[in-house]
PDB file of C-alpha atoms in Angstrom:
ATOM      1  CA  GLY A 878       2.764  51.576 -12.507  1.00  0.00           C
ATOM      2  CA  ALA A 879      -0.369  52.971 -10.816  1.00  0.00           C
ATOM      3  CA  ALA A 880      -2.564  51.948 -13.767  1.00  0.00           C
ATOM      4  CA  ILE A 881      -1.306  48.364 -13.522  1.00  0.00           C
ATOM      5  CA  VAL A 882      -1.980  48.248  -9.767  1.00  0.00           C
ATOM      6  CA  LEU A 883      -5.475  49.713 -10.308  1.00  0.00           C
ATOM      7  CA  LEU A 884      -6.202  47.180 -13.061  1.00  0.00           C
ATOM      8  CA  PHE A 885      -4.973  44.365 -10.796  1.00  0.00           C
ATOM      9  CA  LEU A 886      -7.264  45.538  -7.954  1.00  0.00           C
ATOM     10  CA  ILE A 887     -10.268  45.733 -10.273  1.00  0.00           C
ATOM     11  CA  ILE A 888      -9.637  42.217 -11.568  1.00  0.00           C
ATOM     12  CA  LEU A 889      -9.133  40.917  -8.030  1.00  0.00           C
ATOM     13  CA  ALA A 890     -12.372  42.553  -6.824  1.00  0.00           C
ATOM     14  CA  TYR A 891     -14.276  41.054  -9.771  1.00  0.00           C
ATOM     15  CA  ARG A 892     -12.907  37.550  -9.106  1.00  0.00           C
ATOM     16  CA  VAL A 893     -13.755  37.716  -5.399  1.00  0.00           C
ATOM     17  CA  SER A 894     -17.272  38.941  -6.192  1.00  0.00           C
ATOM     18  CA  PHE A 895     -17.707  36.290  -8.930  1.00  0.00           C
ATOM     19  CA  ASN A 896     -16.536  33.452  -6.670  1.00  0.00           C
ATOM     20  CA  ARG A 897     -18.806  34.629  -3.835  1.00  0.00           C
ATOM     21  CA  ASN A 898     -21.824  34.653  -6.156  1.00  0.00           C
ATOM     22  CA  GLN A 899     -20.938  31.186  -7.467  1.00  0.00           C
ATOM     23  CA  ASP A 900     -20.689  29.852  -3.895  1.00  0.00           C
ATOM     24  CA  GLU A 901     -24.126  31.246  -3.075  1.00  0.00           C
ATOM     25  CA  GLU A 902     -25.592  29.374  -6.050  1.00  0.00           C
ATOM     26  CA  LEU A 903     -24.124  26.027  -5.000  1.00  0.00           C
ATOM     27  CA  PRO A 904     -26.467  23.518  -3.392  1.00  0.00           C
ATOM     28  CA  GLU A 905     -26.195  23.374   0.412  1.00  0.00           C
ATOM     29  CA  HIS A 906     -24.516  19.953   0.412  1.00  0.00           C
ATOM     30  CA  LEU A 907     -21.599  21.363  -1.614  1.00  0.00           C
ATOM     31  CA  ARG A 908     -21.193  24.503   0.518  1.00  0.00           C
ATOM     32  CA  ASN A 909     -21.234  22.581   3.790  1.00  0.00           C
ATOM     33  CA  PRO A 910     -19.101  19.431   3.673  1.00  0.00           C
ATOM     34  CA  LEU A 911     -20.562  18.169   6.965  1.00  0.00           C
ATOM     35  CA  PRO A 912     -24.358  18.458   6.803  1.00  0.00           C
ATOM     36  CA  ASP A 913     -26.485  17.737   9.807  1.00  0.00           C
ATOM     37  CA  TYR A 914     -27.406  14.057   9.687  1.00  0.00           C
ATOM     38  CA  PRO A 915     -27.844  11.521  12.486  1.00  0.00           C
ATOM     39  CA  ARG A 916     -24.467  10.496  13.853  1.00  0.00           C
ATOM     40  CA  PRO A 917     -24.754   7.066  15.458  1.00  0.00           C
ATOM     41  CA  GLU A 918     -23.323   6.494  18.906  1.00  0.00           C
ATOM     42  CA  PHE A 919     -21.363   3.435  17.729  1.00  0.00           C
ATOM     43  CA  ILE A 920     -19.002   5.495  15.561  1.00  0.00           C
ATOM     44  CA  ASN A 921     -15.703   6.202  17.273  1.00  0.00           C
ATOM     45  CA  TYR A 922     -14.739   9.518  15.729  1.00  0.00           C
ATOM     46  CA  GLN A 923     -11.394   9.375  17.515  1.00  0.00           C
ATOM     47  CA  LYS A 924     -10.384   6.584  15.106  1.00  0.00           C
ATOM     48  CA  VAL A 925     -11.346   8.514  11.952  1.00  0.00           C
ATOM     49  CA  GLY A 926      -8.760  10.463  10.024  1.00  0.00           C
ATOM     50  CA  PRO A 927      -6.684  12.214   9.134  1.00  0.00           C
ATOM     51  CA  LEU A 928      -8.422  13.460   6.028  1.00  0.00           C
ATOM     52  CA  GLY A 929      -6.469  12.455   2.927  1.00  0.00           C
ATOM     53  CA  ALA A 930      -4.666   9.571   4.646  1.00  0.00           C
ATOM     54  CA  VAL A 931      -6.115   7.099   2.141  1.00  0.00           C
ATOM     55  CA  HIS A 932      -7.675   7.191  -1.300  1.00  0.00           C
ATOM     56  CA  GLU A 933      -9.695   3.982  -1.569  1.00  0.00           C
ATOM     57  CA  HIS A 934     -12.758   2.841  -3.461  1.00  0.00           C
ATOM     58  CA  ALA A 935     -15.184  -0.024  -2.942  1.00  0.00           C
ATOM     59  CA  ASP A 936     -18.111  -1.265  -5.016  1.00  0.00           C
ATOM     60  CA  ILE A 937     -21.493  -1.402  -3.299  1.00  0.00           C
ATOM     61  CA  ALA A 938     -25.080  -2.508  -3.920  1.00  0.00           C
ATOM     62  CA  ILE A 939     -27.971  -2.272  -1.463  1.00  0.00           C
ATOM     63  CA  TYR A 940     -31.140  -4.299  -1.984  1.00  0.00           C
ATOM     64  CA  VAL A 941     -34.389  -4.099  -0.019  1.00  0.00           C
ATOM     65  CA  ASP A 942     -37.168  -6.543  -0.888  1.00  0.00           C
ATOM     66  CA  GLY A 943     -35.393  -7.463  -4.125  1.00  0.00           C
ATOM     67  CA  LYS A 944     -35.148  -3.850  -5.331  1.00  0.00           C
ATOM     68  CA  GLN A 945     -31.791  -2.093  -5.573  1.00  0.00           C
ATOM     69  CA  ILE A 946     -31.555   1.262  -3.844  1.00  0.00           C
ATOM     70  CA  ASP A 947     -30.143   3.813  -6.248  1.00  0.00           C
ATOM     71  CA  LEU A 948     -27.365   5.767  -4.518  1.00  0.00           C
ATOM     72  CA  ALA A 949     -26.800   8.051  -7.526  1.00  0.00           C
ATOM     73  CA  PRO A 950     -29.365  10.776  -6.633  1.00  0.00           C
ATOM     74  CA  LEU A 951     -28.169  14.033  -5.136  1.00  0.00           C
ATOM     75  CA  GLN A 952     -29.528  13.145  -1.686  1.00  0.00           C
ATOM     76  CA  TYR A 953     -26.704  10.595  -1.303  1.00  0.00           C
ATOM     77  CA  GLN A 954     -23.876  12.636  -2.840  1.00  0.00           C
ATOM     78  CA  LEU A 955     -20.989  14.345  -1.040  1.00  0.00           C
ATOM     79  CA  ARG A 956     -22.567  14.049   2.374  1.00  0.00           C
ATOM     80  CA  ASP A 957     -19.301  13.775   4.284  1.00  0.00           C
ATOM     81  CA  LYS A 958     -15.718  14.852   3.749  1.00  0.00           C
ATOM     82  CA  PHE A 959     -14.288  11.479   4.838  1.00  0.00           C
ATOM     83  CA  VAL A 960     -16.417   9.165   2.676  1.00  0.00           C
ATOM     84  CA  HIS A 961     -18.955   9.573  -0.119  1.00  0.00           C
ATOM     85  CA  VAL A 962     -20.580   7.965  -3.129  1.00  0.00           C
ATOM     86  CA  GLU A 963     -18.267   8.496  -6.109  1.00  0.00           C
ATOM     87  CA  GLU A 964     -19.209  10.967  -8.853  1.00  0.00           C
ATOM     88  CA  ALA A 965     -22.991  10.439  -8.759  1.00  0.00           C
ATOM     89  CA  ARG A 966     -22.526   6.849  -9.881  1.00  0.00           C
ATOM     90  CA  GLY A 967     -24.235   5.066  -7.022  1.00  0.00           C
ATOM     91  CA  ASP A 968     -22.106   1.939  -7.237  1.00  0.00           C
ATOM     92  CA  VAL A 969     -18.723   3.124  -5.887  1.00  0.00           C
ATOM     93  CA  VAL A 970     -17.841   4.423  -2.420  1.00  0.00           C
ATOM     94  CA  HIS A 971     -14.819   6.747  -2.073  1.00  0.00           C
ATOM     95  CA  LYS A 972     -12.955   6.847   1.261  1.00  0.00           C
ATOM     96  CA  HIS A 973     -10.531   9.657   2.191  1.00  0.00           C
ATOM     97  CA  ALA A 974      -9.557   8.703   5.754  1.00  0.00           C
ATOM     98  CA  THR A 975      -8.502   5.734   7.825  1.00  0.00           C
ATOM     99  CA  GLY A 976     -10.964   4.437  10.386  1.00  0.00           C
ATOM    100  CA  VAL A 977     -14.010   4.962   8.163  1.00  0.00           C
ATOM    101  CA  THR A 978     -16.254   1.931   8.599  1.00  0.00           C
ATOM    102  CA  LEU A 979     -19.206   0.633   6.649  1.00  0.00           C
ATOM    103  CA  GLY A 980     -21.424   1.745   9.538  1.00  0.00           C
ATOM    104  CA  TYR A 981     -19.981   5.241   9.308  1.00  0.00           C
ATOM    105  CA  PHE A 982     -20.598   5.369   5.548  1.00  0.00           C
ATOM    106  CA  LEU A 983     -24.193   4.169   5.897  1.00  0.00           C
ATOM    107  CA  SER A 984     -24.844   6.841   8.531  1.00  0.00           C
ATOM    108  CA  THR A 985     -23.739   9.523   6.047  1.00  0.00           C
ATOM    109  CA  LEU A 986     -26.513   8.336   3.738  1.00  0.00           C
ATOM    110  CA  GLY A 987     -29.032   8.929   6.504  1.00  0.00           C
ATOM    111  CA  PHE A 988     -29.407   5.212   7.241  1.00  0.00           C
ATOM    112  CA  THR A 989     -29.596   4.606  10.980  1.00  0.00           C
ATOM    113  CA  THR A 990     -29.593   1.665  13.358  1.00  0.00           C
ATOM    114  CA  GLU A 991     -32.212   0.643  15.861  1.00  0.00           C
ATOM    115  CA  ASN A 992     -31.187  -2.225  18.087  1.00  0.00           C
ATOM    116  CA  SER A 993     -29.879  -4.771  15.574  1.00  0.00           C
ATOM    117  CA  CYS A 994     -31.867  -3.339  12.668  1.00  0.00           C
ATOM    118  CA  LEU A 995     -30.758  -1.010   9.893  1.00  0.00           C
ATOM    119  CA  VAL A 996     -33.223   1.748   8.988  1.00  0.00           C
ATOM    120  CA  ILE A 997     -32.986   2.381   5.243  1.00  0.00           C
ATOM    121  CA  GLU A 998     -35.030   5.214   3.762  1.00  0.00           C
ATOM    122  CA  GLY A 999     -37.301   5.170   6.807  1.00  0.00           C
ATOM    123  CA  GLN A1000     -37.983   1.423   6.699  1.00  0.00           C
ATOM    124  CA  LYS A1001     -36.627  -0.774   9.471  1.00  0.00           C
ATOM    125  CA  GLN A1002     -34.792  -3.788   8.077  1.00  0.00           C
ATOM    126  CA  CYS A1003     -34.074  -6.361  10.764  1.00  0.00           C
ATOM    127  CA  SER A1004     -33.032  -9.225   8.516  1.00  0.00           C
ATOM    128  CA  ILE A1005     -30.150  -7.430   6.807  1.00  0.00           C
ATOM    129  CA  GLN A1006     -27.240  -9.528   5.619  1.00  0.00           C
ATOM    130  CA  ILE A1007     -23.980  -7.989   4.522  1.00  0.00           C
ATOM    131  CA  TYR A1008     -21.444  -9.616   2.248  1.00  0.00           C
ATOM    132  CA  VAL A1009     -17.949  -8.367   1.473  1.00  0.00           C
ATOM    133  CA  ASN A1010     -16.217 -10.097  -1.413  1.00  0.00           C
ATOM    134  CA  ALA A1011     -18.908 -12.822  -1.234  1.00  0.00           C
ATOM    135  CA  ASP A1012     -18.207 -13.529   2.463  1.00  0.00           C
ATOM    136  CA  ARG A1013     -20.918 -12.740   4.978  1.00  0.00           C
ATOM    137  CA  ILE A1014     -19.865 -10.386   7.770  1.00  0.00           C
ATOM    138  CA  GLU A1015     -21.661  -9.970  11.070  1.00  0.00           C
ATOM    139  CA  ASN A1016     -20.474  -6.612  12.371  1.00  0.00           C
ATOM    140  CA  TYR A1017     -20.859  -4.155   9.517  1.00  0.00           C
ATOM    141  CA  LYS A1018     -20.723  -1.194  11.904  1.00  0.00           C
ATOM    142  CA  ASP A1019     -17.032  -1.782  12.589  1.00  0.00           C
ATOM    143  CA  TYR A1020     -15.973  -3.169   9.214  1.00  0.00           C
ATOM    144  CA  GLU A1021     -13.408  -0.825   7.624  1.00  0.00           C
ATOM    145  CA  PHE A1022     -13.720  -1.408   3.914  1.00  0.00           C
ATOM    146  CA  VAL A1023     -10.654  -1.228   1.691  1.00  0.00           C
ATOM    147  CA  ASP A1024      -9.786  -0.708  -1.968  1.00  0.00           C
ATOM    148  CA  TYR A1025     -11.713  -2.958  -4.351  1.00  0.00           C
ATOM    149  CA  ASP A1026     -14.032  -4.498  -1.751  1.00  0.00           C
ATOM    150  CA  ARG A1027     -17.329  -5.608  -3.286  1.00  0.00           C
ATOM    151  CA  ILE A1028     -20.077  -4.974  -0.737  1.00  0.00           C
ATOM    152  CA  LEU A1029     -23.639  -6.299  -0.854  1.00  0.00           C
ATOM    153  CA  ILE A1030     -26.295  -5.260   1.657  1.00  0.00           C
ATOM    154  CA  THR A1031     -29.547  -7.195   1.332  1.00  0.00           C
ATOM    155  CA  ASN A1032     -32.559  -8.348   3.296  1.00  0.00           C
ATOM    156  CA  SER A1033     -33.044 -11.383   1.054  1.00  0.00           C
ATOM    157  CA  ARG A1034     -32.899 -14.885   2.538  1.00  0.00           C
ATOM    158  CA  ASN A1035     -33.084 -16.654  -0.823  1.00  0.00           C
ATOM    159  CA  ALA A1036     -29.662 -18.058  -1.779  1.00  0.00           C
ATOM    160  CA  ASP A1037     -30.270 -17.723  -5.534  1.00  0.00           C
ATOM    161  CA  GLN A1038     -31.426 -14.136  -5.159  1.00  0.00           C
ATOM    162  CA  ILE A1039     -28.447 -13.287  -2.942  1.00  0.00           C
ATOM    163  CA  GLN A1040     -26.084 -14.785  -5.525  1.00  0.00           C
ATOM    164  CA  ALA A1041     -27.727 -12.763  -8.312  1.00  0.00           C
ATOM    165  CA  GLN A1042     -27.455  -9.620  -6.196  1.00  0.00           C
ATOM    166  CA  MET A1043     -23.794 -10.358  -5.424  1.00  0.00           C
ATOM    167  CA  ASP A1044     -23.176 -10.817  -9.142  1.00  0.00           C
ATOM    168  CA  SER A1045     -24.731  -7.368  -9.730  1.00  0.00           C
ATOM    169  CA  VAL A1046     -22.142  -5.637  -7.532  1.00  0.00           C
ATOM    170  CA  THR A1047     -19.882  -3.883 -10.016  1.00  0.00           C
ATOM    171  CA  SER A1048     -16.103  -3.932 -10.207  1.00  0.00           C
ATOM    172  CA  ASN A1049     -15.905  -0.249 -11.062  1.00  0.00           C
ATOM    173  CA  ALA A1050     -13.868   0.807  -8.006  1.00  0.00           C
ATOM    174  CA  LYS A1051     -10.646  -0.119  -9.795  1.00  0.00           C
ATOM    175  CA  GLN A1052     -11.061   2.633 -12.365  1.00  0.00           C
ATOM    176  CA  PHE A1053     -10.991   5.286  -9.612  1.00  0.00           C
ATOM    177  CA  SER A1054      -8.034   3.980  -7.625  1.00  0.00           C
ATOM    178  CA  ARG A1055      -4.546   5.369  -7.833  1.00  0.00           C
ATOM    179  CA  LYS A1056      -2.960   1.933  -7.449  1.00  0.00           C
TER     180      LYS A1056
END
């Protein structure tokens, strides 16, 4: 009996030590689910949550000056526990809570707002247009996206270019949904 208890304690101590060492090797963004990033004043955190209330996915593409911003790099991954880019893909957003808006999601990427402009990767974009399912929306900050939305964010004013960009928004969200 005592040998079994001793063996159990040794195994338990090893597992705890192993898990602690693995945690220390994880990148910061995986150890801390809420990194320090600018949190815009317009987000009403009282309306967000509870965590796990929804499991929804939307497709997204962001274009600046005709070039698509790649959301697959690590800098955009798992930045918030309520919403994140799905599995390092860059084209699907995964939402875990009600009340999460497009403005909230963009803030988790480090994109901020100044007056009526969106600051993307340090560049102020004042002519941003946002389309959801091919319909232009005016107030992206408060738009709560839902399963299978196809979202385009662009600063283009050329109708043909906007259509081509809209056509580039994937329909991959469906493969991640539980519906």
